[in-house]
């Protein structure tokens, strides 16, 4: 936490207290009905809200017990400490006491002896707080007391009334709880008492009963009272007097701020000497040099004085020492000056309002690692400043400016915060409460980091509906129900400049800042839209930066309009600027900045931009994007200017994040029921990477966007930080917002928490990201998000994988070889070139000829002359040597996990390169990622079970399937079972039916022999799919151990062409279904020649679509009606539901619809089906838009006339959007070079002019007219055209099946001759 603003302190004399208990420095103050307890400037330990209390009036801390007493006008509350030994110090309510009617007005509090509490107003009452809180002493007073304080030894009480020149000293006569008596004497003063302070003498040389009292009067004099004559009638006698006006006498020509104001604080001798000892010890350890200040402090400490420090409002300070205060011998008290300073920099003293000059100073010595004087300055305008003073610098005769360290400035609201609104740049914000009060805060940077400084306070008589900050927080615009007001917030109290009434149908839903016509314009336009879709635009003239401007800020109505927005609109809100300025682009198009976002009950999400016509005084709105999220009745939505949107469902536990540019779902999260989403706040890094803060009642989770990862299917968003406020306050979060610097401001109750942007790399959330950090240290949030996004080094495993998919194997070879050469002379800590000596041009220049030449050279005899020391190709020996270096060295750009994945990638690539001459590129793609899948499976067995459909499609379109089958079989040691075949997708990509059946028979044999008992049941489905019943009968003949042998053998020996035995097989199949033996049931369905039922069992009961497809292909071939029905009714709807273009293009290609297979790569699958399945949210995920699709599309588009026909049906706009979208995906993945290659070298199909287009609709496309760069071969796979005679007589078409038609009455009569 960077800073905490615990709330507005009460303007009371006892609203602040400080003490030291068991080594813990505790500071507590009251704010409304809240008690804030802190142990440091930015360490809020606890906030106690007393719901039955209207507002606390006084608070006091007990140094002996650690208890805190607070009271209002009716009750006193005692809080006791607990959890100190466990390291979690907290306070809980011990007891509650009702204040008698005799205590009227504002009570004062003071701790006496252990568990004794003094309350004072119209009477003084002493409570015993151990048992029942009985009053052990009570004394009525003629008028209310202003101060009533116990002395440190609890033997005296000093009290005085308002405007009273007399101090009444009560001397204790007895200490018994049953008989407590006091007598009193008076200490006369020349003027009214303004302050009382007992010297703290808990330890040290000062024994008890050595009480010293300091009194401050309206005559600006400090009087020191001590028990000089213990046998006298007076309990205390005056022993010294200091004139504060005489102590500080500014120069005559100096311009002064309240010249008569004086303030003082005191330090006792014991604390000062302990402080000096710490300073002297630190000085001894430093390099020997002159320390004039330390010598000066030494002289002071030897005189053992009490220290009195006097301040004024103009930076003057005078420190005085008082000697022999408590000396029992009658000696004269000596007063001497320690130092005088003229330019002390205490900002809170300089900017305090003249009408609220009441200040209270509380000082104590900090004897920690940085010894010094800590000063708490309570300003009655609602602020407390914690200042650290270095005495060796303050008391240095050559005064230095750096002696003052402003540690914290506490302020805030007195009631709960309802809303926090920031300005566009995030440099200022306003926090509002439900009683229409607001505080303007500005971001300031100092040596300690970012701080929030309160600059103005606002109180509106009308209900504030919406607020906008302008001019860096100097102008505040408040929207009310029937008016809009403009406030000047340059002064500590904001003033209402002007207001403008308006009439609008419906309730206003928003206040939107419209794009400015030009930068630094002094004219701003604001708009509101009502629930009836009516709107008003105001023109605001702001010139707050002109000090002597003759024209002040003003606001007037610019125009009215009707918004052309959907009727079912739920809400419309301004977009979060996320730190970017809102400027008009000059054109009203989809490239303009978004200004608003709307959402409907049906889940429609729409972003809007606007353009003003100054001359015509009109405004025009344009929808820039529209997404149907499918989320019914969303409870919350938010959008950023970076075209990101977040939507919360009706239960407030489901969160989705959308990319408005592409309409893709990037993140989906379902939180637990106790995590109710109530706030969404956007921010962005300087590189435009988005960050989202999701607010819950007591927690804020910060999500950051990440690179897309299509190979590992990693998340696109992840939680990077979790902020818990329950430890600091029980009040739920009201609102939160981001500052432009990346700091998060959270409002809870009447408090503001400022969190810095530092995250710890050892945090559990951060360690999951595999950061390239090898030690525990803080990291900037923006730096972390930049690492999780942005361009990747070319040797990153994700970049290498995408290069391989894009067919850039030559570049991959150069990268690996270049990395090998670099790491040979590399040591940990060295910087590694992200391009490893490659140039960007190597990635987007045409490389086909180079690839072919390089491939020939690899097989030629001249390759033998290659230098051994400078290899040019990737071999298994090079990969092994490189991986050994990767295991020993730490590369700065990669984490340890990424280096492991890189080693796997290099090993797989070397294995694929070994077989390059015997396989095509698609086979290499499959083999590479299949090998990588097997390696990652061994490292993480809980990972994905099967290879993805992307790799299956690559192998399906490969011409080297025979070698792939051999290599995959070797991977499983020649013992391939169905689980292995399913994992590799083999029976989905083998296109040759003969090879398919041969491999299926291998599976059947291996399934039979996979166990020692060799159960025929395990292989029955496979042999029956192969129509090899006799082989199965032979296996059953050997299974004598199986109790089902005889019955099964007799059944299988029958002729299942006979309907009787078909029925018997079906009965057995259904009986097995009842016993949940699904695979065996499918085998009996095949025995009954019911392929459809067997396929249904595999697809539905076994949930194994691959097994269903494999059985249909093996049993009845690729033209099987059952297979066609399975693909059309099951596979394609599944692809549409999941949004899987890879599965869809494979299914269409299997159906012979190659034109649709090409279109499925570009268009959403559900748009290509006659009866589309309703897509789920996952179908709209970014994972459905793999950039490798563009590689496959380019490969298949001009492969055959059918695919070319399908590509020609894709509109130019759709193809353009497809290419641009994939370029964006490459950029989001960190592969910017591949994005550049795509947009630079893509070839669009040439559209034929309509006047030259063929009149025949079914005429095949001409590749010479569609492609600029024709491929060497385009296969004609279209059906042969029919001649005119064939079309006339329908030759080649089977006759239609006869259909029974009921005879008409006339035909019946004709048959009988009528």
PDB file of N, CA and C in Angstrom, residues 1060-1119:
ATOM      1  N   UNK A1060     -33.446 -63.844 -37.888  1.00  0.00           N
ATOM      2  CA  UNK A1060     -33.592 -64.374 -36.534  1.00  0.00           C
ATOM      3  C   UNK A1060     -32.356 -64.058 -35.699  1.00  0.00           C
ATOM      4  N   UNK A1061     -31.206 -64.309 -36.278  1.00  0.00           N
ATOM      5  CA  UNK A1061     -29.969 -64.087 -35.509  1.00  0.00           C
ATOM      6  C   UNK A1061     -29.620 -62.615 -35.434  1.00  0.00           C
ATOM      7  N   UNK A1062     -30.079 -61.862 -36.414  1.00  0.00           N
ATOM      8  CA  UNK A1062     -29.909 -60.407 -36.270  1.00  0.00           C
ATOM      9  C   UNK A1062     -30.680 -59.901 -35.048  1.00  0.00           C
ATOM     10  N   UNK A1063     -31.908 -60.435 -34.914  1.00  0.00           N
ATOM     11  CA  UNK A1063     -32.701 -60.030 -33.753  1.00  0.00           C
ATOM     12  C   UNK A1063     -32.034 -60.464 -32.459  1.00  0.00           C
ATOM     13  N   UNK A1064     -31.442 -61.672 -32.470  1.00  0.00           N
ATOM     14  CA  UNK A1064     -30.745 -62.141 -31.264  1.00  0.00           C
ATOM     15  C   UNK A1064     -29.564 -61.245 -30.922  1.00  0.00           C
ATOM     16  N   UNK A1065     -28.817 -60.833 -31.943  1.00  0.00           N
ATOM     17  CA  UNK A1065     -27.674 -59.937 -31.705  1.00  0.00           C
ATOM     18  C   UNK A1065     -28.147 -58.593 -31.150  1.00  0.00           C
ATOM     19  N   UNK A1066     -29.269 -58.101 -31.693  1.00  0.00           N
ATOM     20  CA  UNK A1066     -29.790 -56.827 -31.209  1.00  0.00           C
ATOM     21  C   UNK A1066     -30.234 -56.936 -29.751  1.00  0.00           C
ATOM     22  N   UNK A1067     -30.870 -58.067 -29.393  1.00  0.00           N
ATOM     23  CA  UNK A1067     -31.296 -58.249 -28.008  1.00  0.00           C
ATOM     24  C   UNK A1067     -30.095 -58.252 -27.074  1.00  0.00           C
ATOM     25  N   UNK A1068     -29.052 -58.951 -27.504  1.00  0.00           N
ATOM     26  CA  UNK A1068     -27.851 -58.964 -26.678  1.00  0.00           C
ATOM     27  C   UNK A1068     -27.238 -57.567 -26.561  1.00  0.00           C
ATOM     28  N   UNK A1069     -27.287 -56.812 -27.656  1.00  0.00           N
ATOM     29  CA  UNK A1069     -26.734 -55.452 -27.634  1.00  0.00           C
ATOM     30  C   UNK A1069     -27.486 -54.570 -26.644  1.00  0.00           C
ATOM     31  N   UNK A1070     -28.809 -54.667 -26.660  1.00  0.00           N
ATOM     32  CA  UNK A1070     -29.584 -53.834 -25.736  1.00  0.00           C
ATOM     33  C   UNK A1070     -29.398 -54.284 -24.287  1.00  0.00           C
ATOM     34  N   UNK A1071     -29.245 -55.598 -24.091  1.00  0.00           N
ATOM     35  CA  UNK A1071     -28.982 -56.080 -22.741  1.00  0.00           C
ATOM     36  C   UNK A1071     -27.635 -55.559 -22.223  1.00  0.00           C
ATOM     37  N   UNK A1072     -26.662 -55.523 -23.102  1.00  0.00           N
ATOM     38  CA  UNK A1072     -25.347 -54.995 -22.700  1.00  0.00           C
ATOM     39  C   UNK A1072     -25.416 -53.492 -22.431  1.00  0.00           C
ATOM     40  N   UNK A1073     -26.266 -52.805 -23.156  1.00  0.00           N
ATOM     41  CA  UNK A1073     -26.442 -51.380 -22.869  1.00  0.00           C
ATOM     42  C   UNK A1073     -27.002 -51.184 -21.471  1.00  0.00           C
ATOM     43  N   UNK A1074     -27.924 -52.055 -21.083  1.00  0.00           N
ATOM     44  CA  UNK A1074     -28.481 -51.949 -19.745  1.00  0.00           C
ATOM     45  C   UNK A1074     -27.452 -52.197 -18.661  1.00  0.00           C
ATOM     46  N   UNK A1075     -26.442 -52.999 -18.988  1.00  0.00           N
ATOM     47  CA  UNK A1075     -25.374 -53.275 -18.030  1.00  0.00           C
ATOM     48  C   UNK A1075     -24.212 -52.276 -18.145  1.00  0.00           C
ATOM     49  N   UNK A1076     -24.369 -51.263 -18.970  1.00  0.00           N
ATOM     50  CA  UNK A1076     -23.351 -50.217 -19.190  1.00  0.00           C
ATOM     51  C   UNK A1076     -22.054 -50.780 -19.774  1.00  0.00           C
ATOM     52  N   UNK A1077     -22.180 -51.880 -20.521  1.00  0.00           N
ATOM     53  CA  UNK A1077     -21.020 -52.405 -21.272  1.00  0.00           C
ATOM     54  C   UNK A1077     -21.147 -51.869 -22.699  1.00  0.00           C
ATOM     55  N   UNK A1078     -20.865 -50.600 -22.840  1.00  0.00           N
ATOM     56  CA  UNK A1078     -21.211 -49.894 -24.079  1.00  0.00           C
ATOM     57  C   UNK A1078     -20.372 -50.354 -25.270  1.00  0.00           C
ATOM     58  N   UNK A1079     -19.073 -50.525 -25.078  1.00  0.00           N
ATOM     59  CA  UNK A1079     -18.218 -50.912 -26.204  1.00  0.00           C
ATOM     60  C   UNK A1079     -18.606 -52.302 -26.717  1.00  0.00           C
ATOM     61  N   UNK A1080     -18.890 -53.217 -25.808  1.00  0.00           N
ATOM     62  CA  UNK A1080     -19.300 -54.564 -26.209  1.00  0.00           C
ATOM     63  C   UNK A1080     -20.674 -54.534 -26.874  1.00  0.00           C
ATOM     64  N   UNK A1081     -21.550 -53.623 -26.399  1.00  0.00           N
ATOM     65  CA  UNK A1081     -22.864 -53.477 -27.027  1.00  0.00           C
ATOM     66  C   UNK A1081     -22.725 -52.990 -28.463  1.00  0.00           C
ATOM     67  N   UNK A1082     -21.815 -52.052 -28.688  1.00  0.00           N
ATOM     68  CA  UNK A1082     -21.591 -51.577 -30.058  1.00  0.00           C
ATOM     69  C   UNK A1082     -21.113 -52.711 -30.958  1.00  0.00           C
ATOM     70  N   UNK A1083     -20.313 -53.622 -30.410  1.00  0.00           N
ATOM     71  CA  UNK A1083     -19.852 -54.763 -31.204  1.00  0.00           C
ATOM     72  C   UNK A1083     -21.027 -55.633 -31.626  1.00  0.00           C
ATOM     73  N   UNK A1084     -21.983 -55.868 -30.738  1.00  0.00           N
ATOM     74  CA  UNK A1084     -23.146 -56.689 -31.103  1.00  0.00           C
ATOM     75  C   UNK A1084     -24.055 -55.971 -32.088  1.00  0.00           C
ATOM     76  N   UNK A1085     -24.106 -54.640 -32.024  1.00  0.00           N
ATOM     77  CA  UNK A1085     -24.859 -53.914 -33.061  1.00  0.00           C
ATOM     78  C   UNK A1085     -24.223 -54.131 -34.436  1.00  0.00           C
ATOM     79  N   UNK A1086     -22.896 -54.160 -34.491  1.00  0.00           N
ATOM     80  CA  UNK A1086     -22.222 -54.439 -35.766  1.00  0.00           C
ATOM     81  C   UNK A1086     -22.490 -55.881 -36.199  1.00  0.00           C
ATOM     82  N   UNK A1087     -22.559 -56.787 -35.213  1.00  0.00           N
ATOM     83  CA  UNK A1087     -22.861 -58.176 -35.548  1.00  0.00           C
ATOM     84  C   UNK A1087     -24.230 -58.285 -36.186  1.00  0.00           C
ATOM     85  N   UNK A1088     -25.138 -57.409 -35.758  1.00  0.00           N
ATOM     86  CA  UNK A1088     -26.481 -57.384 -36.348  1.00  0.00           C
ATOM     87  C   UNK A1088     -26.540 -56.511 -37.589  1.00  0.00           C
ATOM     88  N   UNK A1089     -25.386 -56.038 -38.041  1.00  0.00           N
ATOM     89  CA  UNK A1089     -25.298 -55.187 -39.243  1.00  0.00           C
ATOM     90  C   UNK A1089     -26.050 -53.866 -39.061  1.00  0.00           C
ATOM     91  N   UNK A1090     -26.071 -53.392 -37.820  1.00  0.00           N
ATOM     92  CA  UNK A1090     -26.716 -52.104 -37.519  1.00  0.00           C
ATOM     93  C   UNK A1090     -25.604 -51.097 -37.207  1.00  0.00           C
ATOM     94  N   UNK A1091     -24.994 -50.590 -38.274  1.00  0.00           N
ATOM     95  CA  UNK A1091     -23.874 -49.654 -38.108  1.00  0.00           C
ATOM     96  C   UNK A1091     -24.332 -48.371 -37.431  1.00  0.00           C
ATOM     97  N   UNK A1092     -25.540 -47.916 -37.748  1.00  0.00           N
ATOM     98  CA  UNK A1092     -26.024 -46.663 -37.180  1.00  0.00           C
ATOM     99  C   UNK A1092     -26.094 -46.739 -35.655  1.00  0.00           C
ATOM    100  N   UNK A1093     -26.614 -47.862 -35.135  1.00  0.00           N
ATOM    101  CA  UNK A1093     -26.723 -47.996 -33.684  1.00  0.00           C
ATOM    102  C   UNK A1093     -25.342 -48.072 -33.033  1.00  0.00           C
ATOM    103  N   UNK A1094     -24.419 -48.780 -33.686  1.00  0.00           N
ATOM    104  CA  UNK A1094     -23.058 -48.876 -33.132  1.00  0.00           C
ATOM    105  C   UNK A1094     -22.386 -47.517 -33.081  1.00  0.00           C
ATOM    106  N   UNK A1095     -22.557 -46.754 -34.128  1.00  0.00           N
ATOM    107  CA  UNK A1095     -21.962 -45.414 -34.168  1.00  0.00           C
ATOM    108  C   UNK A1095     -22.593 -44.518 -33.104  1.00  0.00           C
ATOM    109  N   UNK A1096     -23.912 -44.641 -32.925  1.00  0.00           N
ATOM    110  CA  UNK A1096     -24.579 -43.829 -31.904  1.00  0.00           C
ATOM    111  C   UNK A1096     -24.074 -44.158 -30.508  1.00  0.00           C
ATOM    112  N   UNK A1097     -23.856 -45.446 -30.231  1.00  0.00           N
ATOM    113  CA  UNK A1097     -23.347 -45.837 -28.916  1.00  0.00           C
ATOM    114  C   UNK A1097     -21.961 -45.246 -28.692  1.00  0.00           C
ATOM    115  N   UNK A1098     -21.111 -45.303 -29.696  1.00  0.00           N
ATOM    116  CA  UNK A1098     -19.761 -44.748 -29.550  1.00  0.00           C
ATOM    117  C   UNK A1098     -19.804 -43.239 -29.347  1.00  0.00           C
ATOM    118  N   UNK A1099     -20.680 -42.564 -30.078  1.00  0.00           N
ATOM    119  CA  UNK A1099     -20.723 -41.109 -29.994  1.00  0.00           C
ATOM    120  C   UNK A1099     -21.411 -40.615 -28.737  1.00  0.00           C
ATOM    121  N   UNK A1100     -22.464 -41.319 -28.303  1.00  0.00           N
ATOM    122  CA  UNK A1100     -23.263 -40.830 -27.183  1.00  0.00           C
ATOM    123  C   UNK A1100     -22.854 -41.454 -25.848  1.00  0.00           C
ATOM    124  N   UNK A1101     -22.939 -42.791 -25.766  1.00  0.00           N
ATOM    125  CA  UNK A1101     -22.629 -43.436 -24.489  1.00  0.00           C
ATOM    126  C   UNK A1101     -21.132 -43.398 -24.177  1.00  0.00           C
ATOM    127  N   UNK A1102     -20.311 -43.738 -25.147  1.00  0.00           N
ATOM    128  CA  UNK A1102     -18.858 -43.719 -24.908  1.00  0.00           C
ATOM    129  C   UNK A1102     -18.269 -42.326 -25.038  1.00  0.00           C
ATOM    130  N   UNK A1103     -19.032 -41.403 -25.629  1.00  0.00           N
ATOM    131  CA  UNK A1103     -18.562 -40.022 -25.831  1.00  0.00           C
ATOM    132  C   UNK A1103     -17.221 -40.003 -26.550  1.00  0.00           C
ATOM    133  N   UNK A1104     -17.118 -40.871 -27.563  1.00  0.00           N
ATOM    134  CA  UNK A1104     -15.868 -41.001 -28.326  1.00  0.00           C
ATOM    135  C   UNK A1104     -16.201 -40.812 -29.800  1.00  0.00           C
ATOM    136  N   UNK A1105     -16.137 -39.545 -30.239  1.00  0.00           N
ATOM    137  CA  UNK A1105     -16.468 -39.246 -31.624  1.00  0.00           C
ATOM    138  C   UNK A1105     -15.460 -39.860 -32.586  1.00  0.00           C
ATOM    139  N   UNK A1106     -14.201 -39.897 -32.186  1.00  0.00           N
ATOM    140  CA  UNK A1106     -13.187 -40.490 -33.072  1.00  0.00           C
ATOM    141  C   UNK A1106     -13.464 -41.968 -33.301  1.00  0.00           C
ATOM    142  N   UNK A1107     -13.856 -42.696 -32.273  1.00  0.00           N
ATOM    143  CA  UNK A1107     -14.164 -44.121 -32.430  1.00  0.00           C
ATOM    144  C   UNK A1107     -15.372 -44.302 -33.330  1.00  0.00           C
ATOM    145  N   UNK A1108     -16.358 -43.439 -33.195  1.00  0.00           N
ATOM    146  CA  UNK A1108     -17.537 -43.540 -34.062  1.00  0.00           C
ATOM    147  C   UNK A1108     -17.163 -43.325 -35.520  1.00  0.00           C
ATOM    148  N   UNK A1109     -16.341 -42.319 -35.791  1.00  0.00           N
ATOM    149  CA  UNK A1109     -15.927 -42.055 -37.169  1.00  0.00           C
ATOM    150  C   UNK A1109     -15.079 -43.202 -37.693  1.00  0.00           C
ATOM    151  N   UNK A1110     -14.143 -43.697 -36.879  1.00  0.00           N
ATOM    152  CA  UNK A1110     -13.263 -44.771 -37.334  1.00  0.00           C
ATOM    153  C   UNK A1110     -14.053 -46.028 -37.671  1.00  0.00           C
ATOM    154  N   UNK A1111     -15.033 -46.392 -36.847  1.00  0.00           N
ATOM    155  CA  UNK A1111     -15.833 -47.599 -37.107  1.00  0.00           C
ATOM    156  C   UNK A1111     -16.652 -47.420 -38.380  1.00  0.00           C
ATOM    157  N   UNK A1112     -17.236 -46.226 -38.570  1.00  0.00           N
ATOM    158  CA  UNK A1112     -18.029 -45.993 -39.788  1.00  0.00           C
ATOM    159  C   UNK A1112     -17.155 -46.079 -41.034  1.00  0.00           C
ATOM    160  N   UNK A1113     -15.941 -45.536 -40.959  1.00  0.00           N
ATOM    161  CA  UNK A1113     -15.045 -45.586 -42.134  1.00  0.00           C
ATOM    162  C   UNK A1113     -14.574 -47.005 -42.406  1.00  0.00           C
ATOM    163  N   UNK A1114     -14.190 -47.738 -41.368  1.00  0.00           N
ATOM    164  CA  UNK A1114     -13.671 -49.093 -41.557  1.00  0.00           C
ATOM    165  C   UNK A1114     -14.780 -50.040 -42.000  1.00  0.00           C
ATOM    166  N   UNK A1115     -15.955 -49.907 -41.437  1.00  0.00           N
ATOM    167  CA  UNK A1115     -17.043 -50.846 -41.703  1.00  0.00           C
ATOM    168  C   UNK A1115     -17.681 -50.610 -43.068  1.00  0.00           C
ATOM    169  N   UNK A1116     -17.835 -49.324 -43.454  1.00  0.00           N
ATOM    170  CA  UNK A1116     -18.626 -49.056 -44.661  1.00  0.00           C
ATOM    171  C   UNK A1116     -17.966 -48.062 -45.605  1.00  0.00           C
ATOM    172  N   UNK A1117     -16.726 -47.626 -45.335  1.00  0.00           N
ATOM    173  CA  UNK A1117     -16.034 -46.740 -46.260  1.00  0.00           C
ATOM    174  C   UNK A1117     -16.376 -45.278 -46.039  1.00  0.00           C
ATOM    175  N   UNK A1118     -15.676 -44.423 -46.777  1.00  0.00           N
ATOM    176  CA  UNK A1118     -15.859 -42.983 -46.622  1.00  0.00           C
ATOM    177  C   UNK A1118     -17.141 -42.467 -47.242  1.00  0.00           C
ATOM    178  N   UNK A1119     -17.775 -43.297 -48.096  1.00  0.00           N
ATOM    179  CA  UNK A1119     -19.034 -42.872 -48.716  1.00  0.00           C
ATOM    180  C   UNK A1119     -20.250 -43.415 -47.965  1.00  0.00           C
TER     181      UNK A1119
END
